[in-house]
CSV table of C-alpha atoms in Angstrom, one decimal:
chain,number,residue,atom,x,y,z
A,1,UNK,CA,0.0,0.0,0.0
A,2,UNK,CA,1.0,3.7,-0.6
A,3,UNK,CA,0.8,6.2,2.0
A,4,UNK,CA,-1.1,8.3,0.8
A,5,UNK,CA,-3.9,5.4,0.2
A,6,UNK,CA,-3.0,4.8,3.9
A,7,UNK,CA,-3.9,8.0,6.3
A,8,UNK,CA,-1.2,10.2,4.6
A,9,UNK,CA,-3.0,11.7,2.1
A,10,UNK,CA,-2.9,15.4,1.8
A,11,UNK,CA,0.1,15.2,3.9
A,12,UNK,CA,2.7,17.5,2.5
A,13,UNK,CA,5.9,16.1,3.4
A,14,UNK,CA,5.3,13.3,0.8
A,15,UNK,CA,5.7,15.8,-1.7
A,16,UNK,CA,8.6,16.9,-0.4
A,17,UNK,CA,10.6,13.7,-0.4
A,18,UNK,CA,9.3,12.8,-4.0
A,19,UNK,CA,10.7,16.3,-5.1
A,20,UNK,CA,14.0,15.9,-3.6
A,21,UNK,CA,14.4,12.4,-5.6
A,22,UNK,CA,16.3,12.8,-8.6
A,23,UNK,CA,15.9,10.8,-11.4
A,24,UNK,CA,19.2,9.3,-14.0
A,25,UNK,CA,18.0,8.3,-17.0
A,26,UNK,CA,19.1,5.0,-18.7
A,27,UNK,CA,21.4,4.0,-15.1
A,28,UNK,CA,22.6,1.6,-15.2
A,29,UNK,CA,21.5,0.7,-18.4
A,30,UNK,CA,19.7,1.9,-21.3
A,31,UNK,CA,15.5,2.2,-20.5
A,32,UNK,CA,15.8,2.4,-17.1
A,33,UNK,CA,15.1,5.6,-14.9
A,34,UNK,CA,16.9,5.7,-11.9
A,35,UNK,CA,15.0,7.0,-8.8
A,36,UNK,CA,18.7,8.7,-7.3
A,37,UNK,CA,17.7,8.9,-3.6
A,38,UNK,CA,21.3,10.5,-2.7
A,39,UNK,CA,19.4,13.8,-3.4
A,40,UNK,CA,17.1,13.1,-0.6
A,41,UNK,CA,19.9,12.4,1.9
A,42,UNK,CA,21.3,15.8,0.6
A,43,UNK,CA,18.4,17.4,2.5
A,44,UNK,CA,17.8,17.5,5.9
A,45,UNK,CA,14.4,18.3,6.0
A,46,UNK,CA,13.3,15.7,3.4
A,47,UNK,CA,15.6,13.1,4.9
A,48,UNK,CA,13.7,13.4,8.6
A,49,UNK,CA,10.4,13.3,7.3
A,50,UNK,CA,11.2,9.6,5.2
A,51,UNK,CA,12.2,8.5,8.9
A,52,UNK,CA,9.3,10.2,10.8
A,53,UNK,CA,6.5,8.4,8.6
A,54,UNK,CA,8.3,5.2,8.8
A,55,UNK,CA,8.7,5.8,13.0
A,56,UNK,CA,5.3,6.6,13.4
A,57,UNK,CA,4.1,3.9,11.4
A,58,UNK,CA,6.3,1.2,13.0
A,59,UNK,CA,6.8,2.0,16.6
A,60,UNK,CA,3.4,0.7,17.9
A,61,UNK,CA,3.8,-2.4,16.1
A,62,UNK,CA,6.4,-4.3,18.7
A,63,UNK,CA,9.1,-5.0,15.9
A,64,UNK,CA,12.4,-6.0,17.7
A,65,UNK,CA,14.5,-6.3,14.1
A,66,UNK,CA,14.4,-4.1,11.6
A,67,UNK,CA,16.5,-5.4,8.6
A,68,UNK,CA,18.1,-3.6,5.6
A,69,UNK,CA,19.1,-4.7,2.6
A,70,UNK,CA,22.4,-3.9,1.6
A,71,UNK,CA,23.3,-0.6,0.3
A,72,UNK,CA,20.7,1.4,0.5
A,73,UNK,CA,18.7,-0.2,3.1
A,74,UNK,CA,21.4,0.3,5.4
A,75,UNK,CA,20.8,4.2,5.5
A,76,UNK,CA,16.9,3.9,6.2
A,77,UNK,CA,16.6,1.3,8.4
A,78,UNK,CA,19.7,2.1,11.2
A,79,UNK,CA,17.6,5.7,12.0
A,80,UNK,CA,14.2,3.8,11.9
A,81,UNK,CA,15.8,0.8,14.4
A,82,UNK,CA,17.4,3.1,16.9
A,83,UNK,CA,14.2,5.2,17.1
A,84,UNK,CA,11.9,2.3,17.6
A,85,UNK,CA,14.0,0.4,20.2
A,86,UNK,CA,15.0,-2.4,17.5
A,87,UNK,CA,18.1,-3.9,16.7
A,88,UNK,CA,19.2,-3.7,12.6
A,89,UNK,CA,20.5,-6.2,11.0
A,90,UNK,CA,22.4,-6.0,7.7
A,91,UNK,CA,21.6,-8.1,4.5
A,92,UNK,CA,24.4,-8.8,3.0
A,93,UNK,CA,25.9,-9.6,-0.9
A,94,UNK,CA,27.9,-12.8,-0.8
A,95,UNK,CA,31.5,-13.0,1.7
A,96,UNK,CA,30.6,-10.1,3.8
A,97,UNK,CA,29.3,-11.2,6.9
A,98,UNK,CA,31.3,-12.4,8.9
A,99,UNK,CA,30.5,-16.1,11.5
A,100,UNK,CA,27.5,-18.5,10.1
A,101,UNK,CA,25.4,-17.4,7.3
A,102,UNK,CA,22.5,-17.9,5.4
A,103,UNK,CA,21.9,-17.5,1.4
A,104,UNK,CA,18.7,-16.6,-0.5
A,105,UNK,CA,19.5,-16.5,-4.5
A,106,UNK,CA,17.1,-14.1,-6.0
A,107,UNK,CA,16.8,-12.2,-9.9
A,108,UNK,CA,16.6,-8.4,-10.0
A,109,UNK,CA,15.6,-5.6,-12.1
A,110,UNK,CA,18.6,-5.9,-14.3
A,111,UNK,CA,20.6,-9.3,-13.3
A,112,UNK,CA,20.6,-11.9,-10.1
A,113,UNK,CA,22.6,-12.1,-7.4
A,114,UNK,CA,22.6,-13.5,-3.9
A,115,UNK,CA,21.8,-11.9,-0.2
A,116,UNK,CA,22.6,-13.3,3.6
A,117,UNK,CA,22.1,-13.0,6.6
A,118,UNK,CA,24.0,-13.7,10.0
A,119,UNK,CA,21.9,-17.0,11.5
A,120,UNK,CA,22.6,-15.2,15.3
A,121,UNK,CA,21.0,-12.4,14.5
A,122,UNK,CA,17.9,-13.5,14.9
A,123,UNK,CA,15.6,-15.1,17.4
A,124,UNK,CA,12.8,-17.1,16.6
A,125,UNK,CA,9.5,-15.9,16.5
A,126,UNK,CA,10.7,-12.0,16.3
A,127,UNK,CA,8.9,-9.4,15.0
A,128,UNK,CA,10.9,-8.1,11.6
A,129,UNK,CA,10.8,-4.8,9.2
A,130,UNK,CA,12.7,-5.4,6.2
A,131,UNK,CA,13.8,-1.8,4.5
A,132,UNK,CA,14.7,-0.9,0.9
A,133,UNK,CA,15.3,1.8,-0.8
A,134,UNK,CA,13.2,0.8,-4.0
A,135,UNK,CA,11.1,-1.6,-4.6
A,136,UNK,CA,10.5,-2.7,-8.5
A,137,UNK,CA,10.1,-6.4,-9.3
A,138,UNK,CA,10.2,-6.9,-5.6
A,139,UNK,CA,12.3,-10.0,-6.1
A,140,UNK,CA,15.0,-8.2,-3.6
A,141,UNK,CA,12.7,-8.2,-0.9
A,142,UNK,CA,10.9,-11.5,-1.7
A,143,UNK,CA,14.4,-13.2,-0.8
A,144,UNK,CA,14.9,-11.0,1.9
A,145,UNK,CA,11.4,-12.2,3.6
A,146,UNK,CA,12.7,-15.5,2.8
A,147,UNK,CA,15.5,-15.4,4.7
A,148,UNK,CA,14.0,-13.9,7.6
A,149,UNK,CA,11.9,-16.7,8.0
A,150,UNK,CA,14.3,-19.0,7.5
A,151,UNK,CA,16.3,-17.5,10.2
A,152,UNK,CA,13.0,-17.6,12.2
A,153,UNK,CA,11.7,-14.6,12.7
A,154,UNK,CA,8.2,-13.5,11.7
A,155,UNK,CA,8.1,-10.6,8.7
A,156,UNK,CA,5.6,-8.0,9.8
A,157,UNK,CA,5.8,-5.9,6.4
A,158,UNK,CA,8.5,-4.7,3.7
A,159,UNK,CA,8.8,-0.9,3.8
A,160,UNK,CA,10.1,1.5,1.0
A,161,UNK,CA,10.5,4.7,0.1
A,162,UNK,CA,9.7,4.2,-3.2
A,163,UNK,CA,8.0,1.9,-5.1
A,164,UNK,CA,6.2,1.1,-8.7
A,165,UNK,CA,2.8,1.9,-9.4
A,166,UNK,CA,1.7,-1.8,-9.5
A,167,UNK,CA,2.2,-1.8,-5.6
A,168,UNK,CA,-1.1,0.1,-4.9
A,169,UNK,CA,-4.3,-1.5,-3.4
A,170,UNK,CA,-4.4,-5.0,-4.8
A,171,UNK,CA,-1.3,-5.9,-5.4
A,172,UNK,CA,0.3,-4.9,-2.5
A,173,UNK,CA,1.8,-8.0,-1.0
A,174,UNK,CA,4.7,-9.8,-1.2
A,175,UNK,CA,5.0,-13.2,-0.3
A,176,UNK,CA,1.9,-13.0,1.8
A,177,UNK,CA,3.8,-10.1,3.8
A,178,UNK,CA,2.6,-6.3,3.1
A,179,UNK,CA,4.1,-4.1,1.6
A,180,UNK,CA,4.4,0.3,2.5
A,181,UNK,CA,5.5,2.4,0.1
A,182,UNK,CA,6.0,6.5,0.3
A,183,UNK,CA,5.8,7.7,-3.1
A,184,UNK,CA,6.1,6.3,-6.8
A,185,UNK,CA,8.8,6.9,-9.3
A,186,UNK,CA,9.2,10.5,-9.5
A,187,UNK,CA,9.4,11.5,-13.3
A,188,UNK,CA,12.2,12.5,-15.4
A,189,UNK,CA,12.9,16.3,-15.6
A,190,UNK,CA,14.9,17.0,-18.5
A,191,UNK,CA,15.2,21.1,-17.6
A,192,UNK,CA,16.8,19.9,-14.0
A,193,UNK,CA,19.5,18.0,-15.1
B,1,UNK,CA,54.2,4.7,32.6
B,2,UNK,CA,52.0,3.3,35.4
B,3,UNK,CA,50.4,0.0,35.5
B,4,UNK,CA,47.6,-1.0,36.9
B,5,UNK,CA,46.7,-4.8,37.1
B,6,UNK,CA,42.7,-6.0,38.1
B,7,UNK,CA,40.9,-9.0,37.2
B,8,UNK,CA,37.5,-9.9,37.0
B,9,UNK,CA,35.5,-12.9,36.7
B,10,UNK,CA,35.9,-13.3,32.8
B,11,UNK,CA,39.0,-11.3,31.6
B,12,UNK,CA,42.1,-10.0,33.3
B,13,UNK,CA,43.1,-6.4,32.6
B,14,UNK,CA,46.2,-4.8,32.5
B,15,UNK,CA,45.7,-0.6,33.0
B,16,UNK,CA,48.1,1.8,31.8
B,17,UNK,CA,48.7,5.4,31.5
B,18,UNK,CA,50.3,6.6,28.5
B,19,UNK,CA,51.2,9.5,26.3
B,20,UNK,CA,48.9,12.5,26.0
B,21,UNK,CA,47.3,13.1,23.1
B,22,UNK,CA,47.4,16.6,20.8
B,23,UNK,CA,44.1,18.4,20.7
B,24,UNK,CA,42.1,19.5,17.2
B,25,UNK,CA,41.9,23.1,17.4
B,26,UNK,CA,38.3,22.2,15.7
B,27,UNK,CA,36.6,20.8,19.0
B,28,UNK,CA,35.7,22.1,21.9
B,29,UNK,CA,36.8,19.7,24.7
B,30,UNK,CA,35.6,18.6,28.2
B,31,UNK,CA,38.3,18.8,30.8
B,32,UNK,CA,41.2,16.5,30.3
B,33,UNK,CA,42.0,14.6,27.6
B,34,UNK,CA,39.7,11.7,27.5
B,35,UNK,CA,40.9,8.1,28.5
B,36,UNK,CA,39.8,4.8,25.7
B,37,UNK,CA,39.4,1.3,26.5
B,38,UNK,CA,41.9,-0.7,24.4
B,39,UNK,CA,40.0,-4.3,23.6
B,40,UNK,CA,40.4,-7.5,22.3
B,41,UNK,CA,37.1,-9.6,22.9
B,42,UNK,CA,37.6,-11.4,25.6
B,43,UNK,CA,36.9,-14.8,23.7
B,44,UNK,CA,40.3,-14.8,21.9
B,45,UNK,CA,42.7,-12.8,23.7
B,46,UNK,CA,42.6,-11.7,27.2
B,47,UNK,CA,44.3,-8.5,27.2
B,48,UNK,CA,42.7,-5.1,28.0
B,49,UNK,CA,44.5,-2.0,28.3
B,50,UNK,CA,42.9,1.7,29.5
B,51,UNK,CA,44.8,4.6,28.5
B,52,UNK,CA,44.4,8.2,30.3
B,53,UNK,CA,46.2,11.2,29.2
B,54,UNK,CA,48.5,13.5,30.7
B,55,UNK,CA,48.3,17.5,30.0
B,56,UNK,CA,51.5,18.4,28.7
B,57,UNK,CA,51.8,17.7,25.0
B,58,UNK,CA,53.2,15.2,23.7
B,59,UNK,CA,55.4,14.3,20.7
B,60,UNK,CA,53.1,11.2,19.6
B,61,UNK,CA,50.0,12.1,17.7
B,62,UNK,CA,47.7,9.2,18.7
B,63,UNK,CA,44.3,8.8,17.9
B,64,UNK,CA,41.6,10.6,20.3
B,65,UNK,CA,40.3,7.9,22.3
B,66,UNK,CA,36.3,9.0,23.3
B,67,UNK,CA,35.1,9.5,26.8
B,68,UNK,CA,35.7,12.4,28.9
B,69,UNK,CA,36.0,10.1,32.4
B,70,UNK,CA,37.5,7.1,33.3
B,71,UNK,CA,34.6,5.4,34.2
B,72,UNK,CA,31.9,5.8,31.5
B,73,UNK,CA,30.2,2.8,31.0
B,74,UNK,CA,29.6,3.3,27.4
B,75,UNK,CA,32.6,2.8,26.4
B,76,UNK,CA,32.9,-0.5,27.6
B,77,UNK,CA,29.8,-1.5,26.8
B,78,UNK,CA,30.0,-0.8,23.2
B,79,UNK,CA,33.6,-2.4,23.5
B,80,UNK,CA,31.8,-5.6,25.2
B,81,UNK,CA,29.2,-5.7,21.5
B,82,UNK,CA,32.0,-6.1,19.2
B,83,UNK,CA,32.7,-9.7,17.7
B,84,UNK,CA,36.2,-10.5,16.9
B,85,UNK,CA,35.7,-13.6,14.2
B,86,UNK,CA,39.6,-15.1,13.2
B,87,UNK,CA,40.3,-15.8,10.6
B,88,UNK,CA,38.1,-13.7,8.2
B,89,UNK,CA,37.9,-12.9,5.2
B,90,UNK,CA,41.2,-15.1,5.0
B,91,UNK,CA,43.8,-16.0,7.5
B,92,UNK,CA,45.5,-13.8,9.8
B,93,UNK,CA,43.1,-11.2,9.9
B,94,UNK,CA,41.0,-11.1,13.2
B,95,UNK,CA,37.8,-9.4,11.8
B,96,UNK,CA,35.8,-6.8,14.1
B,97,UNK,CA,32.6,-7.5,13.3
B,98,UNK,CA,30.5,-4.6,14.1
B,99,UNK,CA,27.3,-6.4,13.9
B,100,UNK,CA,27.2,-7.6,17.0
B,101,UNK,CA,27.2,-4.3,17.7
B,102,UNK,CA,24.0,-3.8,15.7
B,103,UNK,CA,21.6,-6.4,17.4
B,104,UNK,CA,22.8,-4.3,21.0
B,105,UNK,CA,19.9,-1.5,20.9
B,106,UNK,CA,21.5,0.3,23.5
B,107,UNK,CA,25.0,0.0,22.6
B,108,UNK,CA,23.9,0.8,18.9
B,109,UNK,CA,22.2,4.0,21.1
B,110,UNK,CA,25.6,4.9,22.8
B,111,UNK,CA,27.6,4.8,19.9
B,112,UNK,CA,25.6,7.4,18.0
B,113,UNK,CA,24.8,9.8,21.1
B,114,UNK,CA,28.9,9.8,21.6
B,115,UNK,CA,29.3,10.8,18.1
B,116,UNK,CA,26.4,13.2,18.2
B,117,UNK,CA,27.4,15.1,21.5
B,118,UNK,CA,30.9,15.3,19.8
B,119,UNK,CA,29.5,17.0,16.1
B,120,UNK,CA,26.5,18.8,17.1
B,121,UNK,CA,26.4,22.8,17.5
B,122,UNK,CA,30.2,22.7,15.6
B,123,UNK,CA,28.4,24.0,12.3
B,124,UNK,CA,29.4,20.6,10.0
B,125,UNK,CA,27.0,20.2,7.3
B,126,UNK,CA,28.3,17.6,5.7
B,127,UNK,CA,28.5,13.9,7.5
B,128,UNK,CA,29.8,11.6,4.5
B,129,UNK,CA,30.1,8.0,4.8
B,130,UNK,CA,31.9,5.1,3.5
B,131,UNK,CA,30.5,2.5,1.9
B,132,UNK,CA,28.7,-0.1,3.2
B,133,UNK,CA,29.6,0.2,6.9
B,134,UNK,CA,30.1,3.7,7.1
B,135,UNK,CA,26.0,4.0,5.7
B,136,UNK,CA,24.5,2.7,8.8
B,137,UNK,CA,26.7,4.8,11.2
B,138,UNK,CA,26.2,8.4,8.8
B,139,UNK,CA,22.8,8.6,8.6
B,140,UNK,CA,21.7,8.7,12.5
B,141,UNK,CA,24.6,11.3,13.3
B,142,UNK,CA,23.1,13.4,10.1
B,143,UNK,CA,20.1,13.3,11.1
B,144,UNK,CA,20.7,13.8,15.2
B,145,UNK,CA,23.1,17.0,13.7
B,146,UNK,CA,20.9,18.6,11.0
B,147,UNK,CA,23.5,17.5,8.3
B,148,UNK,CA,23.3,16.2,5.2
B,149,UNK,CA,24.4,12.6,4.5
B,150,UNK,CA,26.7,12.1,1.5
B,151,UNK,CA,27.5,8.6,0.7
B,152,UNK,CA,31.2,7.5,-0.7
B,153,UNK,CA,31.0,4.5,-3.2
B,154,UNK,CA,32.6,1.8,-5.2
B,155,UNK,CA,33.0,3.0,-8.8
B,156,UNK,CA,30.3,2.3,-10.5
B,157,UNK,CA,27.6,2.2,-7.9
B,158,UNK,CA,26.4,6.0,-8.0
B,159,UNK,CA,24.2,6.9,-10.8
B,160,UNK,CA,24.5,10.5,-11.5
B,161,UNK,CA,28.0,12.1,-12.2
B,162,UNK,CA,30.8,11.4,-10.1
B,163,UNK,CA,34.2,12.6,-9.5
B,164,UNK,CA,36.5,9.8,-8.0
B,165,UNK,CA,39.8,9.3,-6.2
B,166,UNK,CA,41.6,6.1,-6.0
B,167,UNK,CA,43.5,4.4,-3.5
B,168,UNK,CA,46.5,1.3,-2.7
B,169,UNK,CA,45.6,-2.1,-1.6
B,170,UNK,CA,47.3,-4.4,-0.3
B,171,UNK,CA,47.3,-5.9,-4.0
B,172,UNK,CA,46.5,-3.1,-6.6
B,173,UNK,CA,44.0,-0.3,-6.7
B,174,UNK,CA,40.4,0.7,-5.8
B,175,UNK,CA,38.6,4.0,-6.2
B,176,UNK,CA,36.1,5.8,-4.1
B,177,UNK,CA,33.6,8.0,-5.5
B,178,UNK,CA,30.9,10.8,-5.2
B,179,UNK,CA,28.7,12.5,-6.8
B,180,UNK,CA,29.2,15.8,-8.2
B,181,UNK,CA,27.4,18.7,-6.3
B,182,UNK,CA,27.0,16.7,-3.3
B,183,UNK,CA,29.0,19.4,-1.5
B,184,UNK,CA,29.8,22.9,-1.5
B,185,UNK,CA,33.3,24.5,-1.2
B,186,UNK,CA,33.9,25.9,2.4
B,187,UNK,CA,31.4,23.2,4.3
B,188,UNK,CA,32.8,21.6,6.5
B,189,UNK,CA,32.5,17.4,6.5
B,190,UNK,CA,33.1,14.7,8.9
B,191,UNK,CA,34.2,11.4,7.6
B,192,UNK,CA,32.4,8.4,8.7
B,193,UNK,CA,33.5,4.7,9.0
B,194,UNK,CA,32.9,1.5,11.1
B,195,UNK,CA,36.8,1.0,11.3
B,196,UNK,CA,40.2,2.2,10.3
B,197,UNK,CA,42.7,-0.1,9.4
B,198,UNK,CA,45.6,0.8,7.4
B,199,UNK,CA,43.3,4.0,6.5
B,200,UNK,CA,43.7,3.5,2.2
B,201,UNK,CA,40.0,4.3,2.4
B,202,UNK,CA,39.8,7.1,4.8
B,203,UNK,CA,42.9,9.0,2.9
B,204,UNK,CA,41.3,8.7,-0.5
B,205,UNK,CA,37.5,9.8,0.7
B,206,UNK,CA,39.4,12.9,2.3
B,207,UNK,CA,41.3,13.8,-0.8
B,208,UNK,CA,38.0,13.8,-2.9
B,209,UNK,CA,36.1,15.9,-0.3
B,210,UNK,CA,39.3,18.3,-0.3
B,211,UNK,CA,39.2,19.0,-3.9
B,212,UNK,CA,35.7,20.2,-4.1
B,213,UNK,CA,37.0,22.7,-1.1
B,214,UNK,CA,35.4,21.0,1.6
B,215,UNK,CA,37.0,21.0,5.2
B,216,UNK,CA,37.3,17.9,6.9
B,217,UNK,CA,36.6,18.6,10.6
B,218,UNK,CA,37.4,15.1,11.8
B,219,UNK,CA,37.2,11.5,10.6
B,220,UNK,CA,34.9,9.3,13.0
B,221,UNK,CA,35.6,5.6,13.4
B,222,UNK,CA,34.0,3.0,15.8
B,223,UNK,CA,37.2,1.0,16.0
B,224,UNK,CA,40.7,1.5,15.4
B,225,UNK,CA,43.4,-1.2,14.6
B,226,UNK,CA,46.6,1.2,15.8
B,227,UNK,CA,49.0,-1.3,15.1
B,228,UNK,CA,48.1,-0.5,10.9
B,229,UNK,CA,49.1,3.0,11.7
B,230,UNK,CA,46.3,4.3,9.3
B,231,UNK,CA,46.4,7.5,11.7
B,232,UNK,CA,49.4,8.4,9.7
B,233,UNK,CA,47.8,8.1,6.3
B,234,UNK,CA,45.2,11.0,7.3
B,235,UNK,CA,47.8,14.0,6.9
B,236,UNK,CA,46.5,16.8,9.3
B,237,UNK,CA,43.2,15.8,9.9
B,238,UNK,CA,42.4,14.5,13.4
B,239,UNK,CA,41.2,10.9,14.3
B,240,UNK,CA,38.6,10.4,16.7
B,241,UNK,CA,37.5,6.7,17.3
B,242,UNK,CA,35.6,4.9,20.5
B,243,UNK,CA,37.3,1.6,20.7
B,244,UNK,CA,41.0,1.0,19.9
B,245,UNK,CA,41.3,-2.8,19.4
B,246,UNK,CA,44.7,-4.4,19.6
């Protein structure tokens, strides 16, 4: 679900983080429109109000892990964890976690590749937010709900800052698990760039 | 030197005094320069050494060690969360795995709110952060400080345009990059990153910042490895870690 389908509508930060997105055309490869969220991060204001939504929504909801998937999930979920109370735990590419792992294969956007997580960082039956930046095909966070449960805990929903259309009501769940979404793919502006 | 020997029930200590340390003009200070705890976890080596600082000056330009008293339990605590794994990512290398660190909500706390009391009210815009690590410390002291976050990647990762600067490895080269506009000429940065080692990484994301005209106040570290010396690669801009890990 969007926010703005969920209580948020009208509310004028969401307008503020979609305007601070930037969008690369043809990255990383031709056809593609790159929702640049670095742009966000470059403002303050914009930045805050991405973590207060997800805060607000989240810290009723007794979630003791908050996960993020590496890169980019690492940025939103660390603020989101230590304002809830929850620990964060990294998912990983291959060889970068360190002590016993587990690995969910999964295709993306534009190729595959393969994400972990550490086995001890999770207990069973927790309650776990997994956090992306993007979500598109939603194959990133269908392994990353995957490993969760694998590792035992119980996914409460996928959150992301931005997500395709095709995540509004109806189709809005992956894996059985929900899915919240900010704002849509902000458009290409040829005069900004 | 003076030292100071206690046990406890799970790791014997050895306390020392040592050098004091030179002060960044750049940050305003609580009195006395601030002692560190100097760890190994206790699972693989039993050695712990606390080091306090003198006034005078000294000829030694060690890393600042956080804490302004002896006995802040913060310290140790976020000491305690660290995982040493051997023999990772190949032999010889005794990994500090910060993740421990992570699943320890209040150590996770402390770490951030001794950064933040450290970079707040010292008018730095700019928090940039190393990649991957260095993204899930940045953000929370950005936020906490009313700065922007600018992330430092591998080549190739960024979308928009970049400027990059490359660095030594052990074997061969990497670059680090940013994107262009990011920052302004006369803001003034901190550098963010889990660890320092031989400090390749930290040298190279300083250069970029520098030639765009930014000012790096201070690079921030969770851990230090002192024995790498990466201190020495960072020219005249302070060091300020929390845990110094032998």
């Amino acid at each position: 679900m969007f926010a703005v389908e969920n209580g948020l509508q009208g509310d004028p930060r969401l307008k503020v983080i979609s305007d601070a997105i930037r969008v690369i055309p043809h990255f990383p490869k031709t056809g593609i429109m790159f929702q640049d969220i670095t742009t966000l991060l470059l403002d303050p204001v914009a930045f805050k109000h991405v973590i207060d939504i997800f805060v607000d929504r989240y810290k009723h909801m007794h979630i003791s892990l908050v996960a993020g998937v590496e890169a980019r999930g690492f940025i939103f979920g660390p603020p989101i964890a230590l304002a809830i109370g929850a620990k964060f735990v990294p998912l990983r590419k291959p060889g970068k976690l360190p002590g016993r792992v587990i690995s969910e294969e999964y295709e993306l956007e534009y190729g595959s590749d393969r994400l972990e997580i550490s086995v001890e960082a999770v207990k069973y039956d927790e309650r776990a937010l997994i956090i992306d930046d993007l979500v598109a095909t939603g194959g990133t966070l269908s392994a990353s709900i995957n490993l969760l449960e694998r590792a035992g805990a119980e996914v409460v929903e996928c959150a992301c800052v931005v997500g395709v259309p095709k995540f509004k009501e109806g189709q809005c769940k992956l894996k059985g698990k929900p899915l919240y979404v900010l704002v849509e793919p902000s458009q290409f502006d040829e005069l900004a760039l | 030197m003076q030292t100071i020997i206690i046990s406890s029930p799970l790791v014997s200590h050895r306390l020392s005094l040592a050098l004091p340390v030179p002060r960044s003009p750049l940050i305003n200070y609580h009195h006395g320069a601030p002692p560190s705890i100097r760890l190994s976890s206790h699972r693989f080596t039993n050695s712990l050494r606390l080091f306090s600082s003198a006034a005078a000056a000294a000829a030694s330009r060690d890393s600042e060690m956080a804490t302004e008293d002896v006995q802040d339990p913060r310290i140790a605590k976020i000491a305690a969360s660290i995982r040493v794994i051997p023999d990772f990512p190949k032999p010889g290398i005794m990994f500090q795995d910060i993740t421990t660190l992570l699943l320890d909500t209040e150590a996770f706390k402390d770490t951030i709110a001794l950064f933040v009391d450290r970079y707040k009210g010292k008018d730095i815009s700019v928090v940039a952060g190393v990649e991957a690590r260095g993204f899930i410390f940045g953000p929370p002291i950005a936020l906490a400080i009313g700065a922007k976050f600018v992330p430092m990647r591998k080549p190739k990762k960024l979308p928009g345009k970049v400027i990059s600067e490359e660095y030594s490895l052990e074997y061969g080269t990497d670059k680090i990059e940013m994107h262009v506009g990011a920052v302004e000429p006369g803001e003034r940065a901190i550098i963010i990153d889990d660890l320092i080692a031989t400090g390749g990484t930290l040298a190279a994301a300083i250069r970029l910042l520098e030639r765009v005209g930014v000012k790096i106040v201070e690079c921030a570290c969770v851990i230090e490895l002192p024995e790498l010396k990466g201190k020495e690669k960072l020219g005249e801009t302070p060091l300020f870690v929390l845990v110094s890990s032998a």
